[in-house]
Amino acid sequence: MRSAPIEGPVLGLEASCDETAAALLAPDGTILAEAVRSQLAEHTPFGGVVPEIAARAHLAHLPRLAAQVMAEAGVRPEQLGGIAATAGPGLIGGLIVGASFGKGMAIAHGLPFVAVNHLEGHALTARLPALRATLNESGLVEGEVRFPYLLLLLSGGHCQCVAVEGLGRYRRLGSTLDDAVGEAFDKSAKLMGLPWPGGPALEKLAQAGNPRRYPLPRPLFGRPGCDFSFSGLKTAVAQAVPKLATEQDRADLAAAFQHAVAAVLADRARNALALLPGATALVVAGGVAANQGVRAALAAEAARAALPLIAPPIRLCTDNAVMIAWAGIERLRAGLTDPLDHAPRPRWPLDELRAEATA
Ligand code: KG4
Ligand code: ZN
């Protein structure tokens, strides 16, 4: 891929699910300003994300957030070097809002436009220069994270093991056969009477629990391959819930659930690392990467393979626009831009970027 200079800061826009976000990054990847507005309050009464409500909230807040980060950094639109907007995968209403807003700015100010795959955003976050200092401080990594590395993408909508071999070059080694891991947390938490989104609430409850009291299944543990399955675990939780009597029982079940999930994720990561012998790191992203039990299990697995575990700070693990601007910068540097008639894609598997990158 040829390299191309970037003329100014890059504005990143994210509106693919239930976070509206804007961020401004300097061409070298320095974060100049960032803003995220969660739609938790709008969706909580419904116990999940309502697509139409999400799209309207993105429409109401994205222009304001974009103006806010520009003002904070003191950057005028004509000084920008490009616009990067999430164009998929995700909820189509929000994708249209974010991508159209980005294209509008690109047209108005004659800027290059990058249609970013949201999953690529998560995949490349580990390479953000802003993370280097933190990672070095903790003695984990020297300099930038080099390709190839193994990404475990663990969110409410996605659950995949991905070999990240280069910009636009992703090989999915495994994915979930049923629920995404965050979905499993949310559904099990709901069964236990915890509020949505269930992951953080379940983790809090698990802190006081004994993970060994309830023997829960560990689907696919010890089996070949890198796929995941969580529906059996969820069913086991559903069967245990009616027998719970005390708060300690609930804490023990939460701890057992979290322990089983962490063990399965570590097992799958082990198989995936065996398929990627040149890996420089194990990288974890997505909301579930916020879970300390999961992080600890994956850190142990990475250590077994003598690799660093790269777990970005939580605000960069969950949905944000810094990762979108950064993916935009990596693409602009490589001379990759998208036409203004690029159509947002609700389904857009990472593997499909490979063909585009080499085209
Ligand atoms: O990446 P994310 O913010 O949004 C997408 O799904 O794209 O992930 C949200 C998911 C939810 O399922 C939430 O319950 C889960 O991440 N989550 C957690 C924790 N924090 C968020 N799961 C387990 N433990 C946590 N601390
Ligand atoms: Zn995400």
mmCIF file with all atom_site columns, N, CA and C in Angstrom, residues 3-64:
data_model
loop_
_atom_site.group_PDB
_atom_site.id
_atom_site.type_symbol
_atom_site.label_atom_id
_atom_site.label_alt_id
_atom_site.label_comp_id
_atom_site.label_asym_id
_atom_site.label_entity_id
_atom_site.label_seq_id
_atom_site.pdbx_PDB_ins_code
_atom_site.Cartn_x
_atom_site.Cartn_y
_atom_site.Cartn_z
_atom_site.occupancy
_atom_site.B_iso_or_equiv
_atom_site.pdbx_formal_charge
_atom_site.auth_seq_id
_atom_site.auth_comp_id
_atom_site.auth_asym_id
_atom_site.auth_atom_id
_atom_site.pdbx_PDB_model_num
ATOM 1   N N  . SER A 1 3  ? 1.927   5.164  0.859  1.00 0.00 ? 3  SER A N  1
ATOM 2   C CA . SER A 1 3  ? 1.615   5.990  2.018  1.00 0.00 ? 3  SER A CA 1
ATOM 3   C C  . SER A 1 3  ? 1.310   7.405  1.541  1.00 0.00 ? 3  SER A C  1
ATOM 4   N N  . ALA A 1 4  ? 0.388   8.066  2.230  1.00 0.00 ? 4  ALA A N  1
ATOM 5   C CA . ALA A 1 4  ? -0.060  9.390  1.802  1.00 0.00 ? 4  ALA A CA 1
ATOM 6   C C  . ALA A 1 4  ? -0.064  10.333 2.999  1.00 0.00 ? 4  ALA A C  1
ATOM 7   N N  . PRO A 1 5  ? 0.336   11.596 2.773  1.00 0.00 ? 5  PRO A N  1
ATOM 8   C CA . PRO A 1 5  ? 0.315   12.542 3.894  1.00 0.00 ? 5  PRO A CA 1
ATOM 9   C C  . PRO A 1 5  ? -1.125  12.927 4.250  1.00 0.00 ? 5  PRO A C  1
ATOM 10  N N  . ILE A 1 6  ? -1.366  13.197 5.527  1.00 0.00 ? 6  ILE A N  1
ATOM 11  C CA . ILE A 1 6  ? -2.684  13.646 5.959  1.00 0.00 ? 6  ILE A CA 1
ATOM 12  C C  . ILE A 1 6  ? -2.561  15.131 6.272  1.00 0.00 ? 6  ILE A C  1
ATOM 13  N N  . GLU A 1 7  ? -3.481  15.926 5.702  1.00 0.00 ? 7  GLU A N  1
ATOM 14  C CA . GLU A 1 7  ? -3.317  17.390 5.717  1.00 0.00 ? 7  GLU A CA 1
ATOM 15  C C  . GLU A 1 7  ? -3.681  18.056 7.043  1.00 0.00 ? 7  GLU A C  1
ATOM 16  N N  . GLY A 1 8  ? -4.382  17.349 7.926  1.00 0.00 ? 8  GLY A N  1
ATOM 17  C CA . GLY A 1 8  ? -4.818  17.991 9.177  1.00 0.00 ? 8  GLY A CA 1
ATOM 18  C C  . GLY A 1 8  ? -5.501  16.979 10.069 1.00 0.00 ? 8  GLY A C  1
ATOM 19  N N  . PRO A 1 9  ? -6.080  17.419 11.203 1.00 0.00 ? 9  PRO A N  1
ATOM 20  C CA . PRO A 1 9  ? -6.740  16.489 12.119 1.00 0.00 ? 9  PRO A CA 1
ATOM 21  C C  . PRO A 1 9  ? -7.888  15.732 11.434 1.00 0.00 ? 9  PRO A C  1
ATOM 22  N N  . VAL A 1 10 ? -8.148  14.531 11.939 1.00 0.00 ? 10 VAL A N  1
ATOM 23  C CA . VAL A 1 10 ? -9.213  13.702 11.370 1.00 0.00 ? 10 VAL A CA 1
ATOM 24  C C  . VAL A 1 10 ? -10.364 13.615 12.367 1.00 0.00 ? 10 VAL A C  1
ATOM 25  N N  . LEU A 1 11 ? -11.571 13.887 11.856 1.00 0.00 ? 11 LEU A N  1
ATOM 26  C CA . LEU A 1 11 ? -12.770 13.819 12.697 1.00 0.00 ? 11 LEU A CA 1
ATOM 27  C C  . LEU A 1 11 ? -13.366 12.420 12.581 1.00 0.00 ? 11 LEU A C  1
ATOM 28  N N  . GLY A 1 12 ? -13.562 11.748 13.705 1.00 0.00 ? 12 GLY A N  1
ATOM 29  C CA . GLY A 1 12 ? -14.185 10.416 13.722 1.00 0.00 ? 12 GLY A CA 1
ATOM 30  C C  . GLY A 1 12 ? -15.620 10.522 14.225 1.00 0.00 ? 12 GLY A C  1
ATOM 31  N N  . LEU A 1 13 ? -16.526 9.764  13.598 1.00 0.00 ? 13 LEU A N  1
ATOM 32  C CA . LEU A 1 13 ? -17.946 9.796  13.972 1.00 0.00 ? 13 LEU A CA 1
ATOM 33  C C  . LEU A 1 13 ? -18.440 8.376  14.176 1.00 0.00 ? 13 LEU A C  1
ATOM 34  N N  . GLU A 1 14 ? -19.134 8.126  15.279 1.00 0.00 ? 14 GLU A N  1
ATOM 35  C CA . GLU A 1 14 ? -19.633 6.778  15.575 1.00 0.00 ? 14 GLU A CA 1
ATOM 36  C C  . GLU A 1 14 ? -21.120 6.866  15.962 1.00 0.00 ? 14 GLU A C  1
ATOM 37  N N  . ALA A 1 15 ? -21.960 6.116  15.241 1.00 0.00 ? 15 ALA A N  1
ATOM 38  C CA . ALA A 1 15 ? -23.394 6.116  15.543 1.00 0.00 ? 15 ALA A CA 1
ATOM 39  C C  . ALA A 1 15 ? -24.008 4.782  15.124 1.00 0.00 ? 15 ALA A C  1
ATOM 40  N N  . SER A 1 16 ? -23.259 3.675  15.352 1.00 0.00 ? 16 SER A N  1
ATOM 41  C CA . SER A 1 16 ? -23.736 2.399  14.807 1.00 0.00 ? 16 SER A CA 1
ATOM 42  C C  . SER A 1 16 ? -24.637 1.627  15.755 1.00 0.00 ? 16 SER A C  1
ATOM 43  N N  . CYS A 1 17 ? -24.605 1.975  17.054 1.00 0.00 ? 17 CYS A N  1
ATOM 44  C CA . CYS A 1 17 ? -25.438 1.226  17.997 1.00 0.00 ? 17 CYS A CA 1
ATOM 45  C C  . CYS A 1 17 ? -26.067 2.194  18.987 1.00 0.00 ? 17 CYS A C  1
ATOM 46  N N  . ASP A 1 18 ? -25.668 2.162  20.248 1.00 0.00 ? 18 ASP A N  1
ATOM 47  C CA . ASP A 1 18 ? -26.346 3.031  21.221 1.00 0.00 ? 18 ASP A CA 1
ATOM 48  C C  . ASP A 1 18 ? -25.416 4.032  21.884 1.00 0.00 ? 18 ASP A C  1
ATOM 49  N N  . GLU A 1 19 ? -24.245 4.279  21.276 1.00 0.00 ? 19 GLU A N  1
ATOM 50  C CA . GLU A 1 19 ? -23.398 5.368  21.730 1.00 0.00 ? 19 GLU A CA 1
ATOM 51  C C  . GLU A 1 19 ? -23.230 6.336  20.568 1.00 0.00 ? 19 GLU A C  1
ATOM 52  N N  . THR A 1 20 ? -23.483 7.618  20.843 1.00 0.00 ? 20 THR A N  1
ATOM 53  C CA . THR A 1 20 ? -23.192 8.642  19.835 1.00 0.00 ? 20 THR A CA 1
ATOM 54  C C  . THR A 1 20 ? -21.842 9.221  20.218 1.00 0.00 ? 20 THR A C  1
ATOM 55  N N  . ALA A 1 21 ? -20.904 9.261  19.260 1.00 0.00 ? 21 ALA A N  1
ATOM 56  C CA . ALA A 1 21 ? -19.564 9.713  19.638 1.00 0.00 ? 21 ALA A CA 1
ATOM 57  C C  . ALA A 1 21 ? -18.874 10.458 18.507 1.00 0.00 ? 21 ALA A C  1
ATOM 58  N N  . ALA A 1 22 ? -18.049 11.432 18.920 1.00 0.00 ? 22 ALA A N  1
ATOM 59  C CA . ALA A 1 22 ? -17.208 12.174 17.976 1.00 0.00 ? 22 ALA A CA 1
ATOM 60  C C  . ALA A 1 22 ? -15.836 12.321 18.607 1.00 0.00 ? 22 ALA A C  1
ATOM 61  N N  . ALA A 1 23 ? -14.796 12.327 17.780 1.00 0.00 ? 23 ALA A N  1
ATOM 62  C CA . ALA A 1 23 ? -13.433 12.503 18.306 1.00 0.00 ? 23 ALA A CA 1
ATOM 63  C C  . ALA A 1 23 ? -12.580 13.150 17.235 1.00 0.00 ? 23 ALA A C  1
ATOM 64  N N  . LEU A 1 24 ? -11.595 13.906 17.695 1.00 0.00 ? 24 LEU A N  1
ATOM 65  C CA . LEU A 1 24 ? -10.691 14.577 16.782 1.00 0.00 ? 24 LEU A CA 1
ATOM 66  C C  . LEU A 1 24 ? -9.273  14.118 17.098 1.00 0.00 ? 24 LEU A C  1
ATOM 67  N N  . LEU A 1 25 ? -8.586  13.566 16.103 1.00 0.00 ? 25 LEU A N  1
ATOM 68  C CA . LEU A 1 25 ? -7.216  13.078 16.290 1.00 0.00 ? 25 LEU A CA 1
ATOM 69  C C  . LEU A 1 25 ? -6.270  13.810 15.355 1.00 0.00 ? 25 LEU A C  1
ATOM 70  N N  . ALA A 1 26 ? -5.082  14.141 15.850 1.00 0.00 ? 26 ALA A N  1
ATOM 71  C CA . ALA A 1 26 ? -4.052  14.728 14.987 1.00 0.00 ? 26 ALA A CA 1
ATOM 72  C C  . ALA A 1 26 ? -3.582  13.651 14.008 1.00 0.00 ? 26 ALA A C  1
ATOM 73  N N  . PRO A 1 27 ? -2.959  14.051 12.889 1.00 0.00 ? 27 PRO A N  1
ATOM 74  C CA . PRO A 1 27 ? -2.523  13.057 11.899 1.00 0.00 ? 27 PRO A CA 1
ATOM 75  C C  . PRO A 1 27 ? -1.611  11.977 12.479 1.00 0.00 ? 27 PRO A C  1
ATOM 76  N N  . ASP A 1 28 ? -0.882  12.286 13.568 1.00 0.00 ? 28 ASP A N  1
ATOM 77  C CA . ASP A 1 28 ? -0.018  11.255 14.167 1.00 0.00 ? 28 ASP A CA 1
ATOM 78  C C  . ASP A 1 28 ? -0.780  10.379 15.153 1.00 0.00 ? 28 ASP A C  1
ATOM 79  N N  . GLY A 1 29 ? -2.094  10.621 15.302 1.00 0.00 ? 29 GLY A N  1
ATOM 80  C CA . GLY A 1 29 ? -2.917  9.782  16.171 1.00 0.00 ? 29 GLY A CA 1
ATOM 81  C C  . GLY A 1 29 ? -3.120  10.340 17.569 1.00 0.00 ? 29 GLY A C  1
ATOM 82  N N  . THR A 1 30 ? -2.504  11.478 17.872 1.00 0.00 ? 30 THR A N  1
ATOM 83  C CA . THR A 1 30 ? -2.721  12.095 19.188 1.00 0.00 ? 30 THR A CA 1
ATOM 84  C C  . THR A 1 30 ? -4.204  12.466 19.332 1.00 0.00 ? 30 THR A C  1
ATOM 85  N N  . ILE A 1 31 ? -4.777  12.133 20.493 1.00 0.00 ? 31 ILE A N  1
ATOM 86  C CA . ILE A 1 31 ? -6.193  12.462 20.712 1.00 0.00 ? 31 ILE A CA 1
ATOM 87  C C  . ILE A 1 31 ? -6.289  13.940 21.112 1.00 0.00 ? 31 ILE A C  1
ATOM 88  N N  . LEU A 1 32 ? -6.976  14.738 20.284 1.00 0.00 ? 32 LEU A N  1
ATOM 89  C CA . LEU A 1 32 ? -7.107  16.177 20.570 1.00 0.00 ? 32 LEU A CA 1
ATOM 90  C C  . LEU A 1 32 ? -8.376  16.435 21.386 1.00 0.00 ? 32 LEU A C  1
ATOM 91  N N  . ALA A 1 33 ? -9.451  15.722 21.099 1.00 0.00 ? 33 ALA A N  1
ATOM 92  C CA . ALA A 1 33 ? -10.707 15.881 21.843 1.00 0.00 ? 33 ALA A CA 1
ATOM 93  C C  . ALA A 1 33 ? -11.587 14.676 21.558 1.00 0.00 ? 33 ALA A C  1
ATOM 94  N N  . GLU A 1 34 ? -12.390 14.293 22.551 1.00 0.00 ? 34 GLU A N  1
ATOM 95  C CA . GLU A 1 34 ? -13.297 13.149 22.347 1.00 0.00 ? 34 GLU A CA 1
ATOM 96  C C  . GLU A 1 34 ? -14.559 13.347 23.171 1.00 0.00 ? 34 GLU A C  1
ATOM 97  N N  . ALA A 1 35 ? -15.681 12.848 22.651 1.00 0.00 ? 35 ALA A N  1
ATOM 98  C CA . ALA A 1 35 ? -16.953 12.968 23.374 1.00 0.00 ? 35 ALA A CA 1
ATOM 99  C C  . ALA A 1 35 ? -17.815 11.751 23.055 1.00 0.00 ? 35 ALA A C  1
ATOM 100 N N  . VAL A 1 36 ? -18.450 11.200 24.088 1.00 0.00 ? 36 VAL A N  1
ATOM 101 C CA . VAL A 1 36 ? -19.353 10.059 23.906 1.00 0.00 ? 36 VAL A CA 1
ATOM 102 C C  . VAL A 1 36 ? -20.631 10.359 24.665 1.00 0.00 ? 36 VAL A C  1
ATOM 103 N N  . ARG A 1 37 ? -21.772 10.118 24.023 1.00 0.00 ? 37 ARG A N  1
ATOM 104 C CA . ARG A 1 37 ? -23.045 10.221 24.740 1.00 0.00 ? 37 ARG A CA 1
ATOM 105 C C  . ARG A 1 37 ? -23.738 8.867  24.672 1.00 0.00 ? 37 ARG A C  1
ATOM 106 N N  . SER A 1 38 ? -23.907 8.244  25.847 1.00 0.00 ? 38 SER A N  1
ATOM 107 C CA . SER A 1 38 ? -24.580 6.944  25.893 1.00 0.00 ? 38 SER A CA 1
ATOM 108 C C  . SER A 1 38 ? -26.089 7.148  25.839 1.00 0.00 ? 38 SER A C  1
ATOM 109 N N  . GLN A 1 39 ? -26.774 6.206  25.194 1.00 0.00 ? 39 GLN A N  1
ATOM 110 C CA . GLN A 1 39 ? -28.240 6.285  25.122 1.00 0.00 ? 39 GLN A CA 1
ATOM 111 C C  . GLN A 1 39 ? -28.906 5.369  26.146 1.00 0.00 ? 39 GLN A C  1
ATOM 112 N N  . LEU A 1 40 ? -28.139 5.002  27.162 1.00 0.00 ? 40 LEU A N  1
ATOM 113 C CA . LEU A 1 40 ? -28.637 4.062  28.168 1.00 0.00 ? 40 LEU A CA 1
ATOM 114 C C  . LEU A 1 40 ? -30.012 4.477  28.704 1.00 0.00 ? 40 LEU A C  1
ATOM 115 N N  . ALA A 1 41 ? -30.155 5.764  29.018 1.00 0.00 ? 41 ALA A N  1
ATOM 116 C CA . ALA A 1 41 ? -31.404 6.241  29.631 1.00 0.00 ? 41 ALA A CA 1
ATOM 117 C C  . ALA A 1 41 ? -32.590 6.027  28.691 1.00 0.00 ? 41 ALA A C  1
ATOM 118 N N  . GLU A 1 42 ? -32.382 6.237  27.381 1.00 0.00 ? 42 GLU A N  1
ATOM 119 C CA . GLU A 1 42 ? -33.487 6.079  26.422 1.00 0.00 ? 42 GLU A CA 1
ATOM 120 C C  . GLU A 1 42 ? -33.920 4.613  26.290 1.00 0.00 ? 42 GLU A C  1
ATOM 121 N N  . HIS A 1 43 ? -32.936 3.690  26.361 1.00 0.00 ? 43 HIS A N  1
ATOM 122 C CA . HIS A 1 43 ? -33.247 2.284  26.062 1.00 0.00 ? 43 HIS A CA 1
ATOM 123 C C  . HIS A 1 43 ? -33.577 1.448  27.297 1.00 0.00 ? 43 HIS A C  1
ATOM 124 N N  . THR A 1 44 ? -33.118 1.895  28.469 1.00 0.00 ? 44 THR A N  1
ATOM 125 C CA . THR A 1 44 ? -33.313 1.081  29.673 1.00 0.00 ? 44 THR A CA 1
ATOM 126 C C  . THR A 1 44 ? -34.767 0.671  29.917 1.00 0.00 ? 44 THR A C  1
ATOM 127 N N  . PRO A 1 45 ? -35.751 1.564  29.723 1.00 0.00 ? 45 PRO A N  1
ATOM 128 C CA . PRO A 1 45 ? -37.140 1.134  29.965 1.00 0.00 ? 45 PRO A CA 1
ATOM 129 C C  . PRO A 1 45 ? -37.558 -0.061 29.103 1.00 0.00 ? 45 PRO A C  1
ATOM 130 N N  . PHE A 1 46 ? -36.853 -0.273 27.969 1.00 0.00 ? 46 PHE A N  1
ATOM 131 C CA . PHE A 1 46 ? -37.224 -1.370 27.055 1.00 0.00 ? 46 PHE A CA 1
ATOM 132 C C  . PHE A 1 46 ? -36.332 -2.593 27.254 1.00 0.00 ? 46 PHE A C  1
ATOM 133 N N  . GLY A 1 47 ? -35.328 -2.500 28.120 1.00 0.00 ? 47 GLY A N  1
ATOM 134 C CA . GLY A 1 47 ? -34.455 -3.650 28.403 1.00 0.00 ? 47 GLY A CA 1
ATOM 135 C C  . GLY A 1 47 ? -33.561 -4.028 27.246 1.00 0.00 ? 47 GLY A C  1
ATOM 136 N N  . GLY A 1 48 ? -33.317 -3.113 26.341 1.00 0.00 ? 48 GLY A N  1
ATOM 137 C CA . GLY A 1 48 ? -32.452 -3.387 25.188 1.00 0.00 ? 48 GLY A CA 1
ATOM 138 C C  . GLY A 1 48 ? -32.517 -2.208 24.234 1.00 0.00 ? 48 GLY A C  1
ATOM 139 N N  . VAL A 1 49 ? -31.662 -2.260 23.186 1.00 0.00 ? 49 VAL A N  1
ATOM 140 C CA . VAL A 1 49 ? -31.594 -1.118 22.264 1.00 0.00 ? 49 VAL A CA 1
ATOM 141 C C  . VAL A 1 49 ? -32.773 -1.148 21.285 1.00 0.00 ? 49 VAL A C  1
ATOM 142 N N  . VAL A 1 50 ? -33.513 -0.039 21.218 1.00 0.00 ? 50 VAL A N  1
ATOM 143 C CA . VAL A 1 50 ? -34.621 0.085  20.256 1.00 0.00 ? 50 VAL A CA 1
ATOM 144 C C  . VAL A 1 50 ? -34.093 0.872  19.051 1.00 0.00 ? 50 VAL A C  1
ATOM 145 N N  . PRO A 1 51 ? -33.977 0.226  17.874 1.00 0.00 ? 51 PRO A N  1
ATOM 146 C CA . PRO A 1 51 ? -33.289 0.860  16.738 1.00 0.00 ? 51 PRO A CA 1
ATOM 147 C C  . PRO A 1 51 ? -33.810 2.250  16.371 1.00 0.00 ? 51 PRO A C  1
ATOM 148 N N  . GLU A 1 52 ? -35.124 2.436  16.327 1.00 0.00 ? 52 GLU A N  1
ATOM 149 C CA . GLU A 1 52 ? -35.668 3.732  15.895 1.00 0.00 ? 52 GLU A CA 1
ATOM 150 C C  . GLU A 1 52 ? -35.340 4.836  16.914 1.00 0.00 ? 52 GLU A C  1
ATOM 151 N N  . ILE A 1 53 ? -35.417 4.477  18.190 1.00 0.00 ? 53 ILE A N  1
ATOM 152 C CA . ILE A 1 53 ? -35.068 5.454  19.234 1.00 0.00 ? 53 ILE A CA 1
ATOM 153 C C  . ILE A 1 53 ? -33.580 5.799  19.114 1.00 0.00 ? 53 ILE A C  1
ATOM 154 N N  . ALA A 1 54 ? -32.766 4.776  18.843 1.00 0.00 ? 54 ALA A N  1
ATOM 155 C CA . ALA A 1 54 ? -31.317 5.001  18.697 1.00 0.00 ? 54 ALA A CA 1
ATOM 156 C C  . ALA A 1 54 ? -31.047 5.971  17.554 1.00 0.00 ? 54 ALA A C  1
ATOM 157 N N  . ALA A 1 55 ? -31.661 5.735  16.393 1.00 0.00 ? 55 ALA A N  1
ATOM 158 C CA . ALA A 1 55 ? -31.408 6.583  15.221 1.00 0.00 ? 55 ALA A CA 1
ATOM 159 C C  . ALA A 1 55 ? -31.795 8.028  15.513 1.00 0.00 ? 55 ALA A C  1
ATOM 160 N N  . ARG A 1 56 ? -32.952 8.204  16.153 1.00 0.00 ? 56 ARG A N  1
ATOM 161 C CA . ARG A 1 56 ? -33.386 9.587  16.447 1.00 0.00 ? 56 ARG A CA 1
ATOM 162 C C  . ARG A 1 56 ? -32.451 10.272 17.428 1.00 0.00 ? 56 ARG A C  1
ATOM 163 N N  . ALA A 1 57 ? -31.963 9.520  18.405 1.00 0.00 ? 57 ALA A N  1
ATOM 164 C CA . ALA A 1 57 ? -31.040 10.119 19.385 1.00 0.00 ? 57 ALA A CA 1
ATOM 165 C C  . ALA A 1 57 ? -29.714 10.483 18.716 1.00 0.00 ? 57 ALA A C  1
ATOM 166 N N  . HIS A 1 58 ? -29.234 9.632  17.784 1.00 0.00 ? 58 HIS A N  1
ATOM 167 C CA . HIS A 1 58 ? -28.005 9.979  17.054 1.00 0.00 ? 58 HIS A CA 1
ATOM 168 C C  . HIS A 1 58 ? -28.206 11.285 16.279 1.00 0.00 ? 58 HIS A C  1
ATOM 169 N N  . LEU A 1 59 ? -29.353 11.376 15.627 1.00 0.00 ? 59 LEU A N  1
ATOM 170 C CA . LEU A 1 59 ? -29.669 12.570 14.834 1.00 0.00 ? 59 LEU A CA 1
ATOM 171 C C  . LEU A 1 59 ? -29.691 13.813 15.730 1.00 0.00 ? 59 LEU A C  1
ATOM 172 N N  . ALA A 1 60 ? -30.237 13.650 16.918 1.00 0.00 ? 60 ALA A N  1
ATOM 173 C CA . ALA A 1 60 ? -30.362 14.791 17.830 1.00 0.00 ? 60 ALA A CA 1
ATOM 174 C C  . ALA A 1 60 ? -29.011 15.220 18.401 1.00 0.00 ? 60 ALA A C  1
ATOM 175 N N  . HIS A 1 61 ? -28.070 14.287 18.561 1.00 0.00 ? 61 HIS A N  1
ATOM 176 C CA . HIS A 1 61 ? -26.861 14.624 19.329 1.00 0.00 ? 61 HIS A CA 1
ATOM 177 C C  . HIS A 1 61 ? -25.547 14.629 18.554 1.00 0.00 ? 61 HIS A C  1
ATOM 178 N N  . LEU A 1 62 ? -25.485 13.919 17.412 1.00 0.00 ? 62 LEU A N  1
ATOM 179 C CA . LEU A 1 62 ? -24.188 13.828 16.714 1.00 0.00 ? 62 LEU A CA 1
ATOM 180 C C  . LEU A 1 62 ? -23.647 15.197 16.264 1.00 0.00 ? 62 LEU A C  1
ATOM 181 N N  . PRO A 1 63 ? -24.479 16.048 15.618 1.00 0.00 ? 63 PRO A N  1
ATOM 182 C CA . PRO A 1 63 ? -23.939 17.341 15.172 1.00 0.00 ? 63 PRO A CA 1
ATOM 183 C C  . PRO A 1 63 ? -23.377 18.162 16.332 1.00 0.00 ? 63 PRO A C  1
ATOM 184 N N  . ARG A 1 64 ? -24.052 18.107 17.465 1.00 0.00 ? 64 ARG A N  1
ATOM 185 C CA . ARG A 1 64 ? -23.594 18.859 18.647 1.00 0.00 ? 64 ARG A CA 1
ATOM 186 C C  . ARG A 1 64 ? -22.254 18.313 19.150 1.00 0.00 ? 64 ARG A C  1
#
